[in-house]
């Protein structure tokens, strides 16, 4: 039974049984090692030895009629860039109006919690003091 439990839950059953940062770091290190060790190695392209030599992919006449013979072109393919030797004149622009804060900071949970925390502490402390004086 212990062997089966170990196979089903190799990291344990509790939250404290494994360290998430260790697992993430190990997986990143493994991925980087794979890329670093094999970035210049390209395996040769060979025909599958189990493939049927007489097999040809079949396409219906309808699918061929609908196929687009022109490749997809991105929206920036027609943009003409200035030559890299051309000098670009940079000008200073004064900001107009007040700086806008990101909305994520305005209503962040941490800020709202920290604003209410002193009130929670003071209300709990006063209720504790009242119960101590009553007892």
PDB file of C-alpha atoms in Angstrom:
ATOM      1  CA  UNK A   1       0.000   0.000   0.000  1.00  0.00           C
ATOM      2  CA  UNK A   2       2.860   2.401   0.806  1.00  0.00           C
ATOM      3  CA  UNK A   3       4.410   1.764  -2.614  1.00  0.00           C
ATOM      4  CA  UNK A   4       1.140   2.559  -4.396  1.00  0.00           C
ATOM      5  CA  UNK A   5       0.714   5.725  -2.326  1.00  0.00           C
ATOM      6  CA  UNK A   6       4.261   6.777  -3.167  1.00  0.00           C
ATOM      7  CA  UNK A   7       3.620   6.236  -6.871  1.00  0.00           C
ATOM      8  CA  UNK A   8       0.335   8.152  -6.830  1.00  0.00           C
ATOM      9  CA  UNK A   9       1.631  11.069  -4.751  1.00  0.00           C
ATOM     10  CA  UNK A  10       5.395  11.289  -5.303  1.00  0.00           C
ATOM     11  CA  UNK A  11       5.519  14.761  -3.758  1.00  0.00           C
ATOM     12  CA  UNK A  12       3.426  13.877  -0.715  1.00  0.00           C
ATOM     13  CA  UNK A  13      -0.098  14.706   0.342  1.00  0.00           C
ATOM     14  CA  UNK A  14       0.425  17.963   2.249  1.00  0.00           C
ATOM     15  CA  UNK A  15       1.247  21.409   0.923  1.00  0.00           C
ATOM     16  CA  UNK A  16       4.443  21.301   2.971  1.00  0.00           C
ATOM     17  CA  UNK A  17       5.690  18.094   1.346  1.00  0.00           C
ATOM     18  CA  UNK A  18       7.080  19.805  -1.742  1.00  0.00           C
ATOM     19  CA  UNK A  19       8.663  23.126  -2.565  1.00  0.00           C
ATOM     20  CA  UNK A  20       7.082  24.749  -5.635  1.00  0.00           C
ATOM     21  CA  UNK A  21      10.049  27.055  -6.240  1.00  0.00           C
ATOM     22  CA  UNK A  22      12.413  24.083  -6.319  1.00  0.00           C
ATOM     23  CA  UNK A  23      10.243  22.280  -8.866  1.00  0.00           C
ATOM     24  CA  UNK A  24       9.966  25.381 -11.079  1.00  0.00           C
ATOM     25  CA  UNK A  25      13.711  26.081 -10.861  1.00  0.00           C
ATOM     26  CA  UNK A  26      14.548  22.464 -11.660  1.00  0.00           C
ATOM     27  CA  UNK A  27      12.235  22.418 -14.683  1.00  0.00           C
ATOM     28  CA  UNK A  28      13.658  25.684 -16.017  1.00  0.00           C
ATOM     29  CA  UNK A  29      17.214  24.430 -15.517  1.00  0.00           C
ATOM     30  CA  UNK A  30      16.383  21.176 -17.317  1.00  0.00           C
ATOM     31  CA  UNK A  31      14.782  23.028 -20.226  1.00  0.00           C
ATOM     32  CA  UNK A  32      17.719  25.411 -20.532  1.00  0.00           C
ATOM     33  CA  UNK A  33      20.182  22.513 -20.427  1.00  0.00           C
ATOM     34  CA  UNK A  34      18.313  20.817 -23.267  1.00  0.00           C
ATOM     35  CA  UNK A  35      18.413  23.989 -25.369  1.00  0.00           C
ATOM     36  CA  UNK A  36      22.026  24.831 -24.520  1.00  0.00           C
ATOM     37  CA  UNK A  37      23.306  21.360 -25.322  1.00  0.00           C
ATOM     38  CA  UNK A  38      21.424  20.849 -28.585  1.00  0.00           C
ATOM     39  CA  UNK A  39      21.034  24.282 -30.197  1.00  0.00           C
ATOM     40  CA  UNK A  40      23.501  23.541 -33.020  1.00  0.00           C
ATOM     41  CA  UNK A  41      22.514  19.901 -33.512  1.00  0.00           C
ATOM     42  CA  UNK A  42      19.989  19.215 -36.239  1.00  0.00           C
ATOM     43  CA  UNK A  43      19.102  15.579 -36.778  1.00  0.00           C
ATOM     44  CA  UNK A  44      19.000  14.437 -40.384  1.00  0.00           C
ATOM     45  CA  UNK A  45      15.606  14.197 -42.060  1.00  0.00           C
ATOM     46  CA  UNK A  46      15.029  10.619 -43.129  1.00  0.00           C
ATOM     47  CA  UNK A  47      12.080   8.726 -44.484  1.00  0.00           C
ATOM     48  CA  UNK A  48      10.216   6.692 -41.896  1.00  0.00           C
ATOM     49  CA  UNK A  49      11.355   3.108 -42.350  1.00  0.00           C
ATOM     50  CA  UNK A  50       7.870   1.833 -41.476  1.00  0.00           C
ATOM     51  CA  UNK A  51       6.094   4.091 -43.988  1.00  0.00           C
ATOM     52  CA  UNK A  52       4.348   2.599 -47.022  1.00  0.00           C
ATOM     53  CA  UNK A  53       6.466   3.587 -50.056  1.00  0.00           C
ATOM     54  CA  UNK A  54       3.403   3.706 -52.319  1.00  0.00           C
ATOM     55  CA  UNK A  55       1.435   6.035 -50.009  1.00  0.00           C
ATOM     56  CA  UNK A  56       0.500   9.420 -51.456  1.00  0.00           C
ATOM     57  CA  UNK A  57      -1.616  11.874 -49.470  1.00  0.00           C
ATOM     58  CA  UNK A  58      -5.030  12.230 -51.048  1.00  0.00           C
ATOM     59  CA  UNK A  59      -6.904  15.504 -51.234  1.00  0.00           C
ATOM     60  CA  UNK A  60     -10.413  15.930 -52.509  1.00  0.00           C
ATOM     61  CA  UNK A  61     -11.036  18.101 -55.572  1.00  0.00           C
ATOM     62  CA  UNK A  62     -13.231  20.342 -53.391  1.00  0.00           C
ATOM     63  CA  UNK A  63     -10.477  21.002 -50.860  1.00  0.00           C
ATOM     64  CA  UNK A  64      -8.017  21.788 -53.649  1.00  0.00           C
ATOM     65  CA  UNK A  65     -10.452  24.231 -55.256  1.00  0.00           C
ATOM     66  CA  UNK A  66     -10.820  26.083 -51.937  1.00  0.00           C
ATOM     67  CA  UNK A  67      -7.098  26.153 -51.182  1.00  0.00           C
ATOM     68  CA  UNK A  68      -5.435  29.536 -51.237  1.00  0.00           C
ATOM     69  CA  UNK A  69      -2.390  29.521 -53.479  1.00  0.00           C
ATOM     70  CA  UNK A  70      -1.169  32.826 -52.021  1.00  0.00           C
ATOM     71  CA  UNK A  71       0.545  32.648 -48.646  1.00  0.00           C
ATOM     72  CA  UNK A  72      -0.682  34.719 -45.735  1.00  0.00           C
ATOM     73  CA  UNK A  73       0.847  38.194 -45.579  1.00  0.00           C
ATOM     74  CA  UNK A  74       1.096  40.093 -42.324  1.00  0.00           C
ATOM     75  CA  UNK A  75      -0.214  43.630 -41.872  1.00  0.00           C
ATOM     76  CA  UNK A  76       3.303  45.073 -41.714  1.00  0.00           C
ATOM     77  CA  UNK A  77       4.616  43.574 -44.960  1.00  0.00           C
ATOM     78  CA  UNK A  78       3.952  46.753 -46.975  1.00  0.00           C
ATOM     79  CA  UNK A  79       5.603  49.112 -44.458  1.00  0.00           C
ATOM     80  CA  UNK A  80       8.648  50.891 -45.834  1.00  0.00           C
ATOM     81  CA  UNK A  81      11.223  51.663 -43.179  1.00  0.00           C
ATOM     82  CA  UNK A  82      13.671  54.560 -43.338  1.00  0.00           C
ATOM     83  CA  UNK A  83      17.199  53.555 -44.274  1.00  0.00           C
ATOM     84  CA  UNK A  84      19.366  52.887 -41.235  1.00  0.00           C
ATOM     85  CA  UNK A  85      21.853  55.531 -42.408  1.00  0.00           C
ATOM     86  CA  UNK A  86      19.235  58.302 -42.310  1.00  0.00           C
ATOM     87  CA  UNK A  87      19.541  60.637 -39.300  1.00  0.00           C
ATOM     88  CA  UNK A  88      16.440  60.958 -37.162  1.00  0.00           C
ATOM     89  CA  UNK A  89      15.889  64.240 -35.312  1.00  0.00           C
ATOM     90  CA  UNK A  90      14.573  63.692 -31.794  1.00  0.00           C
ATOM     91  CA  UNK A  91      12.553  66.474 -30.135  1.00  0.00           C
ATOM     92  CA  UNK A  92      11.521  66.960 -26.496  1.00  0.00           C
ATOM     93  CA  UNK A  93       7.788  67.077 -25.749  1.00  0.00           C
ATOM     94  CA  UNK A  94       6.496  68.434 -22.440  1.00  0.00           C
ATOM     95  CA  UNK A  95       3.858  66.237 -20.791  1.00  0.00           C
ATOM     96  CA  UNK A  96       0.377  67.719 -20.644  1.00  0.00           C
ATOM     97  CA  UNK A  97      -1.834  67.122 -17.584  1.00  0.00           C
ATOM     98  CA  UNK A  98      -1.191  64.903 -14.599  1.00  0.00           C
ATOM     99  CA  UNK A  99       0.390  61.489 -14.779  1.00  0.00           C
ATOM    100  CA  UNK A 100      -2.090  58.637 -14.880  1.00  0.00           C
ATOM    101  CA  UNK A 101      -1.542  55.807 -12.432  1.00  0.00           C
ATOM    102  CA  UNK A 102      -2.214  52.258 -13.551  1.00  0.00           C
ATOM    103  CA  UNK A 103      -5.667  51.090 -12.544  1.00  0.00           C
ATOM    104  CA  UNK A 104      -4.239  47.904 -11.062  1.00  0.00           C
ATOM    105  CA  UNK A 105      -2.542  49.931  -8.323  1.00  0.00           C
ATOM    106  CA  UNK A 106      -5.648  51.941  -7.496  1.00  0.00           C
ATOM    107  CA  UNK A 107      -7.737  48.983  -6.432  1.00  0.00           C
ATOM    108  CA  UNK A 108      -5.081  46.490  -5.522  1.00  0.00           C
ATOM    109  CA  UNK A 109      -5.988  43.940  -2.900  1.00  0.00           C
ATOM    110  CA  UNK A 110      -2.822  44.588  -0.926  1.00  0.00           C
ATOM    111  CA  UNK A 111      -3.527  48.329  -0.696  1.00  0.00           C
ATOM    112  CA  UNK A 112      -7.136  47.820   0.302  1.00  0.00           C
ATOM    113  CA  UNK A 113      -6.117  45.236   2.895  1.00  0.00           C
ATOM    114  CA  UNK A 114      -3.347  47.410   4.339  1.00  0.00           C
ATOM    115  CA  UNK A 115      -5.744  50.354   4.606  1.00  0.00           C
ATOM    116  CA  UNK A 116      -8.241  48.273   6.594  1.00  0.00           C
ATOM    117  CA  UNK A 117      -5.669  46.371   8.665  1.00  0.00           C
ATOM    118  CA  UNK A 118      -5.134  49.114  11.294  1.00  0.00           C
ATOM    119  CA  UNK A 119      -8.913  49.376  11.742  1.00  0.00           C
ATOM    120  CA  UNK A 120      -9.210  45.609  12.159  1.00  0.00           C
ATOM    121  CA  UNK A 121      -6.389  45.564  14.696  1.00  0.00           C
ATOM    122  CA  UNK A 122      -7.792  48.435  16.702  1.00  0.00           C
ATOM    123  CA  UNK A 123     -11.307  47.010  16.739  1.00  0.00           C
ATOM    124  CA  UNK A 124     -10.067  43.554  17.773  1.00  0.00           C
ATOM    125  CA  UNK A 125      -7.792  45.046  20.433  1.00  0.00           C
ATOM    126  CA  UNK A 126     -10.647  47.084  21.903  1.00  0.00           C
ATOM    127  CA  UNK A 127     -12.952  44.064  21.967  1.00  0.00           C
ATOM    128  CA  UNK A 128     -10.218  42.020  23.702  1.00  0.00           C
ATOM    129  CA  UNK A 129      -9.716  44.761  26.281  1.00  0.00           C
ATOM    130  CA  UNK A 130     -13.471  44.946  26.918  1.00  0.00           C
ATOM    131  CA  UNK A 131     -13.662  41.183  27.435  1.00  0.00           C
ATOM    132  CA  UNK A 132     -10.670  41.285  29.808  1.00  0.00           C
ATOM    133  CA  UNK A 133     -12.246  44.059  31.874  1.00  0.00           C
ATOM    134  CA  UNK A 134     -15.578  42.218  31.990  1.00  0.00           C
ATOM    135  CA  UNK A 135     -13.933  38.976  33.162  1.00  0.00           C
TER     136      UNK A 135
END
